[in-house]
PDB file of C-alpha atoms in Angstrom:
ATOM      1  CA  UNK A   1     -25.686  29.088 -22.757  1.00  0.00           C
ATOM      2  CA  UNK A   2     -22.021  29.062 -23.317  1.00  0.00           C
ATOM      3  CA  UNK A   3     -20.964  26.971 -26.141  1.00  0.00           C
ATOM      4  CA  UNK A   4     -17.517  26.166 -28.530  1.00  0.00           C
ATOM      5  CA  UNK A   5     -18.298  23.451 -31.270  1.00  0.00           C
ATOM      6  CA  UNK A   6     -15.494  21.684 -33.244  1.00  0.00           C
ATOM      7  CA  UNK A   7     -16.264  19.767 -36.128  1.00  0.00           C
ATOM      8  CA  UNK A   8     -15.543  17.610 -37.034  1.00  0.00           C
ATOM      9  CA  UNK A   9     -15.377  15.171 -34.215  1.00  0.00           C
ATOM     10  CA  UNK A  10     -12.866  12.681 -35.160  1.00  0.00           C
ATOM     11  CA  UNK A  11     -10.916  12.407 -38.371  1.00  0.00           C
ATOM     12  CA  UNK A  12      -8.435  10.155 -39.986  1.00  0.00           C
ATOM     13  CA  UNK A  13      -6.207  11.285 -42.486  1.00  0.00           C
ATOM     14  CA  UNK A  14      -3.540  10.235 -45.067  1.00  0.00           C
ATOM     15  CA  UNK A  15       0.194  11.380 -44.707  1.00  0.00           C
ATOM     16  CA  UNK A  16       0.882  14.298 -46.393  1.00  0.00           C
ATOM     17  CA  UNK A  17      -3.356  15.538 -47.095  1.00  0.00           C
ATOM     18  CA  UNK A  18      -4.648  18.704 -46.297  1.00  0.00           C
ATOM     19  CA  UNK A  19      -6.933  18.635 -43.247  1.00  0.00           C
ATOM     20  CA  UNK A  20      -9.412  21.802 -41.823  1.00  0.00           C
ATOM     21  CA  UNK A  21     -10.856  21.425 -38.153  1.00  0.00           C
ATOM     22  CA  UNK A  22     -13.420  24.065 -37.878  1.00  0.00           C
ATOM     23  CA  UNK A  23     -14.763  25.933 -34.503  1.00  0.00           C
ATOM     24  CA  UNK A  24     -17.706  27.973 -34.054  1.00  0.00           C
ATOM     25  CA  UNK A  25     -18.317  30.172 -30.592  1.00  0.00           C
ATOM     26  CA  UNK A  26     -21.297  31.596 -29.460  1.00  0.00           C
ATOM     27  CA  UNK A  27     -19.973  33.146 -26.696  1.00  0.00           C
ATOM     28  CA  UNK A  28     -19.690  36.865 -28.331  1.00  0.00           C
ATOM     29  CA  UNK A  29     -15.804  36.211 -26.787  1.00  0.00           C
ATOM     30  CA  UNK A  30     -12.706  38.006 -28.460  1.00  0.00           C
ATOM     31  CA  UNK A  31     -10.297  35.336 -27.831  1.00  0.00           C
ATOM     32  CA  UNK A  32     -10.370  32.028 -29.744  1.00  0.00           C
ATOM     33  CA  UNK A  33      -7.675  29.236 -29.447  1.00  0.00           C
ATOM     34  CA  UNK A  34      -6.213  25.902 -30.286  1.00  0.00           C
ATOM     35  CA  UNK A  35      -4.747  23.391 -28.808  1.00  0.00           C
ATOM     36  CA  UNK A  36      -3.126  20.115 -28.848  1.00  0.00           C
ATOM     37  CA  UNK A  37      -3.646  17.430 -25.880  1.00  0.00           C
ATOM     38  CA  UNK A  38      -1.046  14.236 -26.147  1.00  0.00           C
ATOM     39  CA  UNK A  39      -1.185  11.265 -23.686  1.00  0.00           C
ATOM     40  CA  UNK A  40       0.257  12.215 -20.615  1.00  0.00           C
ATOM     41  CA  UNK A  41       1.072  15.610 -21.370  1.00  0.00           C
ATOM     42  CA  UNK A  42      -0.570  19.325 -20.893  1.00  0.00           C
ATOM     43  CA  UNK A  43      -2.655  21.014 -23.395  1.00  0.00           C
ATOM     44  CA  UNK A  44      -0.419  23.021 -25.763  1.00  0.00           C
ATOM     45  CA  UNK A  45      -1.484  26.132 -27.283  1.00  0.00           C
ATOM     46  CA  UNK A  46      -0.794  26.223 -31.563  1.00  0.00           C
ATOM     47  CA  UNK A  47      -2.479  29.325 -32.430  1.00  0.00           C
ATOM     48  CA  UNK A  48      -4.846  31.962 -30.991  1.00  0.00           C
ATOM     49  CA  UNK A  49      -6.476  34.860 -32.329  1.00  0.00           C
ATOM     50  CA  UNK A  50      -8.005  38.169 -30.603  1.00  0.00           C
ATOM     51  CA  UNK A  51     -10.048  39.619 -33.348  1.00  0.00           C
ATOM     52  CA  UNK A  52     -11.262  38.366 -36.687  1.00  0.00           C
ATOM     53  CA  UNK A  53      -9.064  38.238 -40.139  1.00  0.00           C
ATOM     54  CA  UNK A  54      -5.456  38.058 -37.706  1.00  0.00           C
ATOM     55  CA  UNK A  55      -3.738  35.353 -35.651  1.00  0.00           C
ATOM     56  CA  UNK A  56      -1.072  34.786 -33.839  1.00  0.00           C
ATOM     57  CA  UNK A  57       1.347  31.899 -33.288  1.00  0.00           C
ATOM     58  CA  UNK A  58       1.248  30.086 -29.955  1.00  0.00           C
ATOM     59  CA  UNK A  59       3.901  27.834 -28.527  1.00  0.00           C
ATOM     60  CA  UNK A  60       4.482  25.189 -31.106  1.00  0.00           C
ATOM     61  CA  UNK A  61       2.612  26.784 -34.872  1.00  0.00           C
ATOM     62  CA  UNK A  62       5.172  24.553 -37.051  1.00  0.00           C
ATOM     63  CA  UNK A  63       3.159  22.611 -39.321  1.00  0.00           C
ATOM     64  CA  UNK A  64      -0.381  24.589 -38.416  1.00  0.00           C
ATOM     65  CA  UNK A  65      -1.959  27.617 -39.670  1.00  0.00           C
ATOM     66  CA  UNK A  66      -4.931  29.228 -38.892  1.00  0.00           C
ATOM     67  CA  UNK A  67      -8.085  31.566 -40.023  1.00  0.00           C
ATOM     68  CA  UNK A  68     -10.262  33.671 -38.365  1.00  0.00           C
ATOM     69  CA  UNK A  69     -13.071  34.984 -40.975  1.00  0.00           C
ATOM     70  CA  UNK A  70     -14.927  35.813 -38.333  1.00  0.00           C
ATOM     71  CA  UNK A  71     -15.417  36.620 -34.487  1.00  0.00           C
ATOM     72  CA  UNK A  72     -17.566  33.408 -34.541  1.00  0.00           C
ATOM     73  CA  UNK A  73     -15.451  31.233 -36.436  1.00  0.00           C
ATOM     74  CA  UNK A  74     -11.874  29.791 -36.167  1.00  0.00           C
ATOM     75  CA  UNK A  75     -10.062  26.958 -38.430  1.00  0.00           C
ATOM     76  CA  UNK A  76      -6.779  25.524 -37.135  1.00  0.00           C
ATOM     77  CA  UNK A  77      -5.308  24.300 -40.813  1.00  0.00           C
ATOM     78  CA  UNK A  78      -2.675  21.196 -41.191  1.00  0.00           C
ATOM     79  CA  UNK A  79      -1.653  21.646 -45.251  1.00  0.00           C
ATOM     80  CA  UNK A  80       0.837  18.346 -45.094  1.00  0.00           C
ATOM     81  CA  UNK A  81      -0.528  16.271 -42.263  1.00  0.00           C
ATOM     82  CA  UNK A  82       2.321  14.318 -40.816  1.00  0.00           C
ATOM     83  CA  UNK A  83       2.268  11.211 -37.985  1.00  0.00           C
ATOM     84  CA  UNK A  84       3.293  13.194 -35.076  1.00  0.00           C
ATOM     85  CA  UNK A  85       0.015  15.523 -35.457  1.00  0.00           C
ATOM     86  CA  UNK A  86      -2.069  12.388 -34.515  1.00  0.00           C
ATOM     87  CA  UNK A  87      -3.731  13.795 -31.319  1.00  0.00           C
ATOM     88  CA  UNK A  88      -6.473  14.902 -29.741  1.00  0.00           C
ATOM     89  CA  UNK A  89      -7.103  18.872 -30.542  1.00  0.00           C
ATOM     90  CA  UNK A  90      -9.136  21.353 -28.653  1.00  0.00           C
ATOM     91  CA  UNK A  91     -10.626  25.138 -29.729  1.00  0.00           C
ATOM     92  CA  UNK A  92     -10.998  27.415 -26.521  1.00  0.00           C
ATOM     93  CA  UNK A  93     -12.739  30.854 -26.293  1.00  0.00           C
ATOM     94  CA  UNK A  94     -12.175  33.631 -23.992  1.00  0.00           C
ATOM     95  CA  UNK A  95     -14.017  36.873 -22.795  1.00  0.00           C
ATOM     96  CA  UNK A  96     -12.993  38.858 -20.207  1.00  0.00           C
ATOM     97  CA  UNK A  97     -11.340  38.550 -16.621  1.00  0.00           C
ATOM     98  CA  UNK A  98     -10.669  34.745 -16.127  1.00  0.00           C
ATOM     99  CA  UNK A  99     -13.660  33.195 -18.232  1.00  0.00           C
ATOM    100  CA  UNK A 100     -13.008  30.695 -20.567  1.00  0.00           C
ATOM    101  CA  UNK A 101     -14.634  27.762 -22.242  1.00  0.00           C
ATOM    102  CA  UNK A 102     -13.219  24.722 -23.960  1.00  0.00           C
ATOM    103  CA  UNK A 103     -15.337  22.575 -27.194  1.00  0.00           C
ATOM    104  CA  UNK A 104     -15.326  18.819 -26.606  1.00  0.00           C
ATOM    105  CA  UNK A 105     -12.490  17.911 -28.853  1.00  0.00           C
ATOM    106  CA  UNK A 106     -11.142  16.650 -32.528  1.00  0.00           C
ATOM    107  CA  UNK A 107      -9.368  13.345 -31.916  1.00  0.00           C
ATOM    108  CA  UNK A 108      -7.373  13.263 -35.865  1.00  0.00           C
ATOM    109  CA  UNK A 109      -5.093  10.267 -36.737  1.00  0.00           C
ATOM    110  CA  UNK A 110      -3.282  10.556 -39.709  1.00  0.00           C
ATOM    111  CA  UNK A 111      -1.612   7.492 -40.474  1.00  0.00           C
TER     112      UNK A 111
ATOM    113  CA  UNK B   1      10.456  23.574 -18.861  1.00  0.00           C
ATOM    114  CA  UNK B   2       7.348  22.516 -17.091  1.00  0.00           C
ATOM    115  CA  UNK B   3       5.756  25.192 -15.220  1.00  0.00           C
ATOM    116  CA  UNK B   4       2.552  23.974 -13.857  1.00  0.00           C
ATOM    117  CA  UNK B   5       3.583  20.146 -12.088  1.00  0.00           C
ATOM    118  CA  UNK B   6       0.782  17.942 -10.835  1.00  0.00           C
ATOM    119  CA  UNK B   7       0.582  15.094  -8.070  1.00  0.00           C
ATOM    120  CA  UNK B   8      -0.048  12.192  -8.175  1.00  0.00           C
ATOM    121  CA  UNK B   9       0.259  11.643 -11.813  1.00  0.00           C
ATOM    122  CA  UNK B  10      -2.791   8.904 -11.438  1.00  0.00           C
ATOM    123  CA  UNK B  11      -5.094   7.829  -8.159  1.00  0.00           C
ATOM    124  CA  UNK B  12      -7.334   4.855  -7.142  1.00  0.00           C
ATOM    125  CA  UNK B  13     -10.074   5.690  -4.669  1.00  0.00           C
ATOM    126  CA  UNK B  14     -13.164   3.515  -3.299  1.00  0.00           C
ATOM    127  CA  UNK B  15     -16.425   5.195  -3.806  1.00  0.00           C
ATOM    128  CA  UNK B  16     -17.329   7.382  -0.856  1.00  0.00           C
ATOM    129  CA  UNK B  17     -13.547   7.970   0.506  1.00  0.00           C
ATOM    130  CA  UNK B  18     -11.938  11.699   0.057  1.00  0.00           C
ATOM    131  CA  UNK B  19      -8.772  12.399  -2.248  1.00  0.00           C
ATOM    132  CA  UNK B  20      -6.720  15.608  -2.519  1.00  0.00           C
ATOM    133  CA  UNK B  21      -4.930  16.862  -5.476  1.00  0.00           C
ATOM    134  CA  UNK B  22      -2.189  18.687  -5.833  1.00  0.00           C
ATOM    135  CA  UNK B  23      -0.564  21.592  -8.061  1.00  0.00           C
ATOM    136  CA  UNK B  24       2.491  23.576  -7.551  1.00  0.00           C
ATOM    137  CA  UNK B  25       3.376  25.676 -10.264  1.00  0.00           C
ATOM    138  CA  UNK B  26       6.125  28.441 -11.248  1.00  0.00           C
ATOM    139  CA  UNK B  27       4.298  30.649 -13.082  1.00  0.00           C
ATOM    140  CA  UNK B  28       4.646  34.536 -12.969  1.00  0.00           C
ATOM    141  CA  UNK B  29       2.735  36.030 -12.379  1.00  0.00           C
ATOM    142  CA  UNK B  30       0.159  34.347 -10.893  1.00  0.00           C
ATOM    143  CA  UNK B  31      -3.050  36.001 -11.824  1.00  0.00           C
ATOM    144  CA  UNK B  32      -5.467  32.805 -11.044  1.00  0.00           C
ATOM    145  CA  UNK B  33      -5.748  29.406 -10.937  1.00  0.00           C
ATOM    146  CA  UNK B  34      -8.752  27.245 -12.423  1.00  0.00           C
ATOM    147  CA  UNK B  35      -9.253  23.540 -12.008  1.00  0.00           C
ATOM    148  CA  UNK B  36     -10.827  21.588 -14.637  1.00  0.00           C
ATOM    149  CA  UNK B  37     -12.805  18.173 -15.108  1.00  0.00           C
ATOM    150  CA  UNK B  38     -11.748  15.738 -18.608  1.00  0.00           C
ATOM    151  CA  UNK B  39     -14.317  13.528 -18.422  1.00  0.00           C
ATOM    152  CA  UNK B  40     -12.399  10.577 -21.223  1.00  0.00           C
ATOM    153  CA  UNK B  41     -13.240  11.667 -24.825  1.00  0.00           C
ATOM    154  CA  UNK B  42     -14.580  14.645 -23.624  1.00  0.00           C
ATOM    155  CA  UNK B  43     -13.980  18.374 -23.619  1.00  0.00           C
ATOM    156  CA  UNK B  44     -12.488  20.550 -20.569  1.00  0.00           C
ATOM    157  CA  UNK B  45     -15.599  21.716 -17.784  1.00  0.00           C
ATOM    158  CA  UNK B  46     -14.717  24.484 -15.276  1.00  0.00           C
ATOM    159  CA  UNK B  47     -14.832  23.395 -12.062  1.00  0.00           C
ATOM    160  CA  UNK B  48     -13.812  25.959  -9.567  1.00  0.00           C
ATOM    161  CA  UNK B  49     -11.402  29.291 -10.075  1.00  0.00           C
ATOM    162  CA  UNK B  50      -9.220  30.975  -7.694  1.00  0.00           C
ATOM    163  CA  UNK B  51      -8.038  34.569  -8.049  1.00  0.00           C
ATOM    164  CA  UNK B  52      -7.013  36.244  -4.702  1.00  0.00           C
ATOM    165  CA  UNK B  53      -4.119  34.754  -2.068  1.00  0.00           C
ATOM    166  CA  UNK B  54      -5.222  32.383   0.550  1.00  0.00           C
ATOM    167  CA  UNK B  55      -8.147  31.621  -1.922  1.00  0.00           C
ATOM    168  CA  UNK B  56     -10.498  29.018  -0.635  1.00  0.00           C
ATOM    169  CA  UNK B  57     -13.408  27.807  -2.809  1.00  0.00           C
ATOM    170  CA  UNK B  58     -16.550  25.274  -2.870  1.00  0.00           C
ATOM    171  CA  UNK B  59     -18.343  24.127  -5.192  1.00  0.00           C
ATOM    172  CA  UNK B  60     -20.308  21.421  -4.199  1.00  0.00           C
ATOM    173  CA  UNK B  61     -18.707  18.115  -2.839  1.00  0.00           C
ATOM    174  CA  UNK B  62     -15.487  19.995  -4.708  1.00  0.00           C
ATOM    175  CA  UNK B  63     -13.195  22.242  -3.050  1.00  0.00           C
ATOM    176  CA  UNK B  64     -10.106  24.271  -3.532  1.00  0.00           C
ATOM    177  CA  UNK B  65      -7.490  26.049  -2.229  1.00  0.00           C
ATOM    178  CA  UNK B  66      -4.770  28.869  -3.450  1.00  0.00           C
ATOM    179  CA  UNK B  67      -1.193  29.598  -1.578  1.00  0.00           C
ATOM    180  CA  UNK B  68       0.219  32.419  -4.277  1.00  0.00           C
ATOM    181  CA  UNK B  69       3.083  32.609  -1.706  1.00  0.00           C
ATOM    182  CA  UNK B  70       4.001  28.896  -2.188  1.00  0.00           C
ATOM    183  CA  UNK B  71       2.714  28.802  -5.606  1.00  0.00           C
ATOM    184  CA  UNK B  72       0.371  25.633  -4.414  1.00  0.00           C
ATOM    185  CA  UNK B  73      -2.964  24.561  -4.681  1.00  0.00           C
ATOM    186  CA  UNK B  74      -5.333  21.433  -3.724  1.00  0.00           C
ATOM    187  CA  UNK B  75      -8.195  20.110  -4.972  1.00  0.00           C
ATOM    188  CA  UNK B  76     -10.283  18.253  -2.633  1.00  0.00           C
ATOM    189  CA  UNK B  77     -13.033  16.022  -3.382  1.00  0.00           C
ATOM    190  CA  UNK B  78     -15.314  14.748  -0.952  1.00  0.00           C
ATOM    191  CA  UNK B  79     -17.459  11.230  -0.669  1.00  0.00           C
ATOM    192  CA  UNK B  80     -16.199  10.405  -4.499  1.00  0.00           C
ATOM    193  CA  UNK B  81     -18.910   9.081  -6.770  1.00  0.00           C
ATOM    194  CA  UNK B  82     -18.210   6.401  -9.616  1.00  0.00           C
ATOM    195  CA  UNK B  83     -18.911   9.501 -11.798  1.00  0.00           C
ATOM    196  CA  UNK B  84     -16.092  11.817 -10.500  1.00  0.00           C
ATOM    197  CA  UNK B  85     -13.497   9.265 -12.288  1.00  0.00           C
ATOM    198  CA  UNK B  86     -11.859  11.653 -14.466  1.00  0.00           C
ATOM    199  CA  UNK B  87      -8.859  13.765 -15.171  1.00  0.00           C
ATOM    200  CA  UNK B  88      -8.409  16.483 -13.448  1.00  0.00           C
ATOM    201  CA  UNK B  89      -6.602  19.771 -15.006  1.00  0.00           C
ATOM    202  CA  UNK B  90      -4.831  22.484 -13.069  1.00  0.00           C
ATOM    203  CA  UNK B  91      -4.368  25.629 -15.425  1.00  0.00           C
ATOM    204  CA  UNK B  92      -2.807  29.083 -14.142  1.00  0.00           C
ATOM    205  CA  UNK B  93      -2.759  32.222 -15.775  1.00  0.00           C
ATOM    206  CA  UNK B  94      -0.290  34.714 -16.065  1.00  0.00           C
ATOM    207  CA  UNK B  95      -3.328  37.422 -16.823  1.00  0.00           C
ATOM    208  CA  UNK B  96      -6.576  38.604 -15.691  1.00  0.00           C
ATOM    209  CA  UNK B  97      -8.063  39.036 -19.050  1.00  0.00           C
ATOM    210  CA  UNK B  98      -8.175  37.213 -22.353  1.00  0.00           C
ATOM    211  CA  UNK B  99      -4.482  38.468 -23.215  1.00  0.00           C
ATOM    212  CA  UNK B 100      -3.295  36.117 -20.289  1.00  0.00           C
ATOM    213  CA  UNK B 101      -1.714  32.916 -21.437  1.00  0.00           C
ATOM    214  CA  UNK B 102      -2.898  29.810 -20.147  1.00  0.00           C
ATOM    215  CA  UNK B 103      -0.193  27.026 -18.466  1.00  0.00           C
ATOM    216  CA  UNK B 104      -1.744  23.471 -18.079  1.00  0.00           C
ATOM    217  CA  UNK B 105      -0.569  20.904 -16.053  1.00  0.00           C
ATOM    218  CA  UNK B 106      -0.571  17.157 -17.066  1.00  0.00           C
ATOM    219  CA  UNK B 107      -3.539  16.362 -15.167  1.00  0.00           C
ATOM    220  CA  UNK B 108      -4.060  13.554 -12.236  1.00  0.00           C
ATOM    221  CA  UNK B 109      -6.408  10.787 -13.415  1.00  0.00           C
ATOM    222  CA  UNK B 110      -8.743   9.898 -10.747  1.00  0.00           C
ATOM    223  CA  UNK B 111     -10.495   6.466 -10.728  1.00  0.00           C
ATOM    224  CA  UNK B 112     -13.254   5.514  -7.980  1.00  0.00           C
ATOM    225  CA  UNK B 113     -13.950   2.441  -7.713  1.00  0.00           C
ATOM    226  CA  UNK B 114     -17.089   0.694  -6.055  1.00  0.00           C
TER     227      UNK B 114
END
């Protein structure tokens, strides 16, 4: 079965820490992604990656990297966590044609 | 800009009446068009894809249509259940294959009530 776990599941975290959200696909799929989700708005793609040890930036990367060790695994990283990345965060694989499947979420406050 | 608009933004139903949701979008191209179910606190669940024009799709008591010429698509839910409260995501992309980008609309939040 078709699965993309994030961990962890919800995090707070202090102004200015460091914080790693990890995601693991066993879905053999090239393409791995995050996202952001805010009240009221669209998800909004941070960073994506189509094969291990390279990413790319998405739409709005300022203030995020990310790693890809592996096919597997992807890590969206926030080195200075700041109040406006208080949000709810989603990873996303891909194979081919239009397939696509989405982990449950990371809902981080930093405050 | 916004390229993928949905309507309405929110939606009260009674449990057992019909609803229709709506997505126009500007994106080009158009490859396909995927709706998806956000259960509150939860992840994103596939509920039906559409690829070709004049698409029509069912899956279940959920069905869809495509207009590529109008750049327009419905979502119609039949004989709602208290379970089908949700939000309900209308994606397009610009690709058939994972080096498509996704566009997501805000989402319409559905609530049936009894």
């Amino acid at each position: 079965e078709a699965a993309v776990t994030q961990s962890p599941r919800s995090k707070v975290a202090v102004t200015g820490g460091k914080v790693t959200l990890s995601c693991h696909q066993t879905n053999n799929h090239d393409y791995m992604y995050w996202y952001r989700q805010d009240t009221g708005h669209g998800l909004r793609l941070i960073h994506y990656s189509y094969v291990a040890d390279s990413t790319e930036k998405g739409d709005i990367p300022d203030g995020y990297k990310a790693s890809r060790p592996s096919q597997e695994n992807f890590s969206l990283i926030l080195e200075l966590a700041s109040l406006s990345q208080t949000a709810v965060y989603f990873c996303a694989s891909s194979g081919t044609n239009t397939e696509v499947f989405f982990g449950k979420g990371t809902r981080l406050t930093v405050v | 800009k916004t390229q993928v608009e949905q309507s309405p933004q929110s939606l009260v139903v009674r449990q057992g009446e019909n609803c229709v949701l709506q997505c126009n979008y500007s994106v080009t191209p158009d490859n396909h068009l995927r709706w998806f179910k956000q259960d509150t606190g939860k992840g994103l669940v596939s509920l039906t894809v559409l690829v070709h024009e004049n698409d029509k799709t069912s899956n279940g008591r959920y069905s869809a249509t495509l207009d590529k010429d109008a750049k327009h698509s419905t979502l119609h839910i039949t004989a709602t259940l208290l379970d089908d409260t949700a939000t309900y995501i209308c994606v397009v992309g610009d690709r058939g294959s994972a080096l498509g980008r996704l566009h997501f609309g805000a989402g319409t939040q559905l609530i049936v009530i009894p």
